[in-house]
Tab-separated table of C-alpha atoms in Angstrom:
chain	number	residue	atom	x	y	z
D	14	SER	CA	-2.393	15.293	-8.492
D	15	HIS	CA	-4.286	12.385	-7.687
D	16	ASP	CA	-6.113	12.767	-4.220
D	17	LEU	CA	-7.995	10.743	-2.001
D	18	THR	CA	-9.734	12.422	1.051
D	19	GLN	CA	-10.766	10.416	3.923
D	20	PRO	CA	-12.144	11.784	7.530
D	21	PRO	CA	-9.347	11.812	10.078
D	22	SER	CA	-11.730	9.884	12.476
D	23	VAL	CA	-14.597	7.791	13.162
D	24	SER	CA	-15.703	6.843	16.516
D	25	VAL	CA	-18.784	4.438	17.142
D	26	SER	CA	-19.811	2.248	20.144
D	27	PRO	CA	-19.352	-1.755	20.045
D	28	GLY	CA	-22.128	-3.098	18.043
D	29	GLN	CA	-22.796	0.224	16.158
D	30	THR	CA	-21.961	0.446	12.309
D	31	ALA	CA	-18.590	2.267	11.388
D	32	THR	CA	-18.841	4.063	8.107
D	33	ILE	CA	-15.443	5.305	6.204
D	34	THR	CA	-15.366	7.241	3.075
D	35	CYS	CA	-12.967	7.854	0.474
D	36	SER	CA	-13.256	10.482	-1.998
D	37	GLY	CA	-11.432	11.264	-5.347
D	38	ASP	CA	-12.261	12.065	-8.730
D	39	ALA	CA	-10.135	8.681	-10.273
D	40	LEU	CA	-12.837	6.690	-8.173
D	41	SER	CA	-15.327	7.283	-11.052
D	42	THR	CA	-13.264	5.039	-13.426
D	43	LYS	CA	-10.727	3.191	-11.139
D	44	TYR	CA	-11.136	0.429	-8.324
D	45	ALA	CA	-10.576	1.406	-4.545
D	46	SER	CA	-9.055	-1.050	-2.074
D	47	TRP	CA	-8.906	-0.455	1.662
D	48	TYR	CA	-6.594	-1.396	4.339
D	49	GLN	CA	-6.558	-2.107	8.043
D	50	GLN	CA	-3.322	-0.947	10.004
D	51	LYS	CA	-3.371	-1.823	13.705
D	52	SER	CA	-0.570	0.005	15.902
D	53	GLY	CA	2.736	-1.191	14.991
D	54	GLN	CA	1.798	-3.905	12.350
D	55	ALA	CA	2.067	-3.722	8.795
D	56	PRO	CA	-1.332	-3.153	6.767
D	57	VAL	CA	-3.568	-5.667	5.871
D	58	LEU	CA	-5.718	-5.542	3.175
D	59	VAL	CA	-9.430	-5.831	3.706
D	60	ILE	CA	-11.158	-4.672	0.474
D	61	HIS	CA	-10.364	-4.508	-3.124
D	62	ALA	CA	-12.001	-3.836	-6.545
D	63	ASP	CA	-14.426	-1.610	-4.574
D	64	THR	CA	-16.380	-4.411	-2.978
D	65	LYS	CA	-14.230	-7.797	-2.782
D	66	ARG	CA	-13.400	-9.182	0.332
D	67	PRO	CA	-10.502	-11.253	1.020
D	68	SER	CA	-11.658	-14.876	2.051
D	69	GLU	CA	-9.790	-14.253	5.787
D	70	ILE	CA	-11.479	-10.961	6.566
D	71	PRO	CA	-14.850	-11.053	8.462
D	72	GLU	CA	-18.058	-10.712	6.545
D	73	ARG	CA	-18.957	-7.535	8.999
D	74	ILE	CA	-16.432	-5.929	6.814
D	75	SER	CA	-17.857	-4.672	3.476
D	76	GLY	CA	-17.240	-1.767	0.553
D	77	SER	CA	-18.994	-0.052	-1.988
D	78	ALA	CA	-18.948	2.611	-4.360
D	79	SER	CA	-20.637	5.329	-6.271
D	80	GLY	CA	-19.339	8.106	-8.400
D	81	THR	CA	-16.373	9.578	-7.009
D	82	MET	CA	-16.542	8.049	-3.534
D	83	ALA	CA	-15.854	4.612	-2.086
D	84	THR	CA	-17.076	3.463	1.371
D	85	LEU	CA	-15.962	1.119	3.809
D	86	THR	CA	-18.751	-0.002	6.308
D	87	ILE	CA	-17.922	-2.357	9.322
D	88	THR	CA	-21.101	-3.542	10.670
D	89	ALA	CA	-21.521	-4.547	14.232
D	90	ALA	CA	-18.136	-3.105	15.058
D	91	GLN	CA	-15.775	-4.695	17.535
D	92	VAL	CA	-13.060	-3.598	19.539
D	93	GLU	CA	-10.731	-5.620	17.702
D	94	ASP	CA	-11.618	-3.235	14.458
D	95	GLU	CA	-9.940	-0.323	16.139
D	96	ALA	CA	-7.333	0.666	13.470
D	97	VAL	CA	-6.464	3.203	10.812
D	98	TYR	CA	-8.095	2.527	7.608
D	99	TYR	CA	-6.571	3.710	4.598
D	100	CYS	CA	-7.976	3.481	1.048
D	101	PHE	CA	-5.929	3.388	-2.317
D	102	SER	CA	-6.603	3.605	-6.059
D	103	PRO	CA	-4.617	4.108	-9.114
D	104	ASP	CA	-5.185	7.441	-10.722
D	105	SER	CA	-7.195	8.198	-13.845
D	106	SER	CA	-4.711	7.014	-15.812
D	107	GLY	CA	-3.874	3.971	-14.227
D	108	SER	CA	-0.212	4.437	-13.881
D	109	HIS	CA	0.351	5.772	-10.387
D	110	GLY	CA	-1.437	5.130	-7.084
D	111	ALA	CA	-2.034	6.930	-4.167
D	112	PHE	CA	-3.531	6.313	-0.505
D	113	GLY	CA	-5.933	8.565	1.346
D	114	GLY	CA	-4.676	10.170	4.572
D	115	GLY	CA	-6.362	7.592	6.681
D	116	THR	CA	-9.107	7.198	9.034
D	117	LYS	CA	-8.733	6.240	12.696
D	118	LEU	CA	-11.603	4.115	14.103
D	119	THR	CA	-12.083	4.132	17.527
D	120	VAL	CA	-14.741	1.516	19.110
D	121	LEU	CA	-15.447	2.271	22.591
X	23	GLN	CA	1.568	-18.162	0.813
X	24	VAL	CA	3.941	-15.367	-0.612
X	25	GLN	CA	6.319	-13.984	1.979
X	26	LEU	CA	8.257	-10.480	1.477
X	27	GLN	CA	11.309	-9.494	3.339
X	28	GLU	CA	12.767	-5.971	2.847
X	29	SER	CA	16.319	-5.523	3.819
X	30	GLY	CA	18.952	-2.641	3.375
X	31	PRO	CA	20.763	-0.192	5.990
X	32	GLY	CA	18.843	1.126	8.822
X	33	ARG	CA	20.747	4.695	8.410
X	34	VAL	CA	21.741	6.631	5.426
X	35	LYS	CA	23.216	10.005	5.330
X	36	PRO	CA	21.689	13.050	3.856
X	37	SER	CA	22.614	13.348	-0.265
X	38	GLU	CA	23.371	9.807	-0.393
X	39	THR	CA	21.521	7.209	-2.249
X	40	LEU	CA	18.831	4.722	0.057
X	41	SER	CA	19.000	1.240	-1.516
X	42	LEU	CA	16.551	-1.513	-0.400
X	43	THR	CA	15.934	-5.002	-1.595
X	44	CYS	CA	13.049	-7.044	-1.283
X	45	THR	CA	13.317	-10.781	-1.261
X	46	VAL	CA	10.082	-12.913	-2.404
X	47	SER	CA	9.332	-16.657	-1.234
X	48	GLY	CA	6.312	-18.639	-1.941
X	49	ASP	CA	6.191	-17.114	-5.617
X	50	SER	CA	8.032	-16.629	-8.585
X	51	ILE	CA	8.786	-12.872	-9.082
X	52	THR	CA	8.122	-13.387	-12.920
X	53	ASN	CA	4.610	-14.637	-12.028
X	54	ASN	CA	2.875	-12.193	-14.906
X	55	ARG	CA	-0.332	-11.986	-12.559
X	56	TYR	CA	1.267	-9.670	-10.055
X	57	TYR	CA	3.051	-6.259	-9.831
X	58	TRP	CA	5.947	-5.662	-7.185
X	59	GLY	CA	5.296	-2.127	-5.010
X	60	TRP	CA	7.240	0.048	-2.407
X	61	ILE	CA	5.019	1.963	-0.260
X	62	ARG	CA	6.666	3.896	2.792
X	63	GLN	CA	5.426	5.468	6.064
X	64	PRO	CA	6.814	8.378	7.864
X	65	PRO	CA	6.819	8.007	11.744
X	66	GLY	CA	3.297	8.626	12.814
X	67	LYS	CA	1.821	9.525	9.471
X	68	GLY	CA	0.270	8.046	6.660
X	69	LEU	CA	1.197	5.810	3.734
X	70	GLU	CA	2.854	7.069	0.757
X	71	TRP	CA	2.826	5.008	-2.565
X	72	ILE	CA	6.313	5.011	-4.150
X	73	GLY	CA	5.675	2.987	-7.385
X	74	THR	CA	5.334	-0.480	-8.992
X	75	LEU	CA	7.008	-2.497	-11.425
X	76	TYR	CA	6.561	-5.420	-13.564
X	77	TYR	CA	8.721	-8.567	-14.117
X	78	THR	CA	9.650	-7.167	-17.504
X	79	GLY	CA	11.336	-4.425	-15.913
X	80	SER	CA	8.579	-1.581	-16.706
X	81	SER	CA	8.421	0.455	-13.947
X	82	TYR	CA	5.894	3.171	-12.815
X	83	PRO	CA	7.146	5.643	-9.973
X	84	SER	CA	5.455	8.116	-8.193
X	85	PRO	CA	5.286	11.511	-10.220
X	86	SER	CA	6.529	13.490	-6.940
X	87	LEU	CA	9.484	10.910	-6.550
X	88	SER	CA	9.927	9.980	-10.331
X	89	SER	CA	13.210	12.206	-10.556
X	90	ARG	CA	15.389	10.334	-7.762
X	91	VAL	CA	13.430	6.808	-7.817
X	92	SER	CA	14.804	3.902	-9.542
X	93	MET	CA	13.449	0.325	-9.345
X	94	SER	CA	14.668	-2.924	-10.595
X	95	ILE	CA	14.032	-6.607	-10.735
X	96	ASP	CA	16.519	-9.799	-10.259
X	97	PRO	CA	14.859	-12.907	-11.238
X	98	SER	CA	17.865	-14.961	-10.722
X	99	LYS	CA	17.383	-14.006	-7.051
X	100	ASN	CA	13.794	-13.559	-6.775
X	101	GLN	CA	14.031	-10.192	-5.484
X	102	PHE	CA	13.336	-6.320	-6.283
X	103	SER	CA	15.052	-3.410	-5.490
X	104	LEU	CA	14.420	0.369	-4.632
X	105	GLN	CA	16.781	3.142	-4.952
X	106	LEU	CA	16.121	6.588	-3.803
X	107	THR	CA	18.971	9.442	-4.704
X	108	SER	CA	19.736	12.715	-2.762
X	109	VAL	CA	17.868	11.891	0.319
X	110	SER	CA	16.921	14.243	3.085
X	111	ALA	CA	15.458	14.146	6.741
X	112	ALA	CA	11.947	13.894	4.747
X	113	ASP	CA	12.778	10.253	3.388
X	114	THR	CA	12.954	9.090	6.960
X	115	ALA	CA	10.509	6.168	7.061
X	116	LEU	CA	9.266	2.769	7.310
X	117	TYR	CA	9.514	1.353	3.608
X	118	TYR	CA	7.360	-1.736	2.704
X	119	CYS	CA	7.393	-3.979	-0.272
X	120	ALA	CA	4.181	-5.405	-1.484
X	121	ARG	CA	2.986	-7.839	-4.170
X	122	CYS	CA	0.398	-6.317	-6.032
X	123	PRO	CA	-2.190	-8.130	-8.376
X	124	ARG	CA	-2.876	-6.710	-11.679
X	125	ASP	CA	-5.963	-5.164	-12.415
X	126	ASP	CA	-6.957	-2.687	-14.783
X	127	SER	CA	-4.065	-0.237	-14.076
X	128	TRP	CA	-0.507	-0.275	-14.059
X	129	THR	CA	-0.069	-0.057	-10.622
X	130	GLY	CA	-2.539	-3.392	-8.894
X	131	TYR	CA	-3.232	-3.010	-5.493
X	132	PRO	CA	-0.888	-4.058	-2.640
X	133	ALA	CA	-2.260	-7.257	-1.414
X	134	SER	CA	0.528	-9.092	0.548
X	135	TRP	CA	2.767	-6.901	2.248
X	136	GLY	CA	6.448	-7.161	4.122
X	137	GLN	CA	6.791	-6.352	7.672
X	138	GLY	CA	8.557	-3.050	6.778
X	139	THR	CA	12.034	-1.781	7.248
X	140	LEU	CA	12.653	1.196	9.046
X	141	VAL	CA	15.252	3.922	7.474
X	142	THR	CA	16.533	6.947	9.020
X	143	VAL	CA	18.357	9.912	7.192
X	144	SER	CA	20.673	11.317	9.526
X	145	SER	CA	24.517	12.545	9.540
């Protein structure tokens, strides 16, 4: 099965750097994308193709990938960044997708 | 700017078929740059990928749901649809449709999302 593993929670103080990881075998050959979901809202794409950021997403949000791990980094995190973050990737065959379990980011 | 809107019954009885439609505006569903996808989220839980389809009719359902899922596309209405058979309480979820830019996979990545529609399975 195509599994993506994320830590359940990450907590930082305002202004600190938050790092959220996503691990899975498929990530060695497939791109990861990342989504921010605030309470009661639909998910929003923040990173695709491992590192690409949509124009409307703040530059403090960035992505990287190495081997079987993708990483979302939020530099100088703000209270407004509090959300659940999900990674997504296709499986190795490219035919099926999966989301990670989600990471709740707390900034306080 | 593309917009997607899910529609369908908010309640389905156990063992029956869940049917949802996604209406797309601001883009053509035959745009060959995109796949069209379904994602769901049980109350208080994480996201689950259901599957994607292409305007040609090719579909790529999740292996865990493939025996119960069918997806179709209606270019004349600029809509695509999801059917999930033999539903149970475990299928209660917020169902999202999404536009998925093509990449090197047959799933793309969900980039633009509808607001979601809650479907409750209950008698």
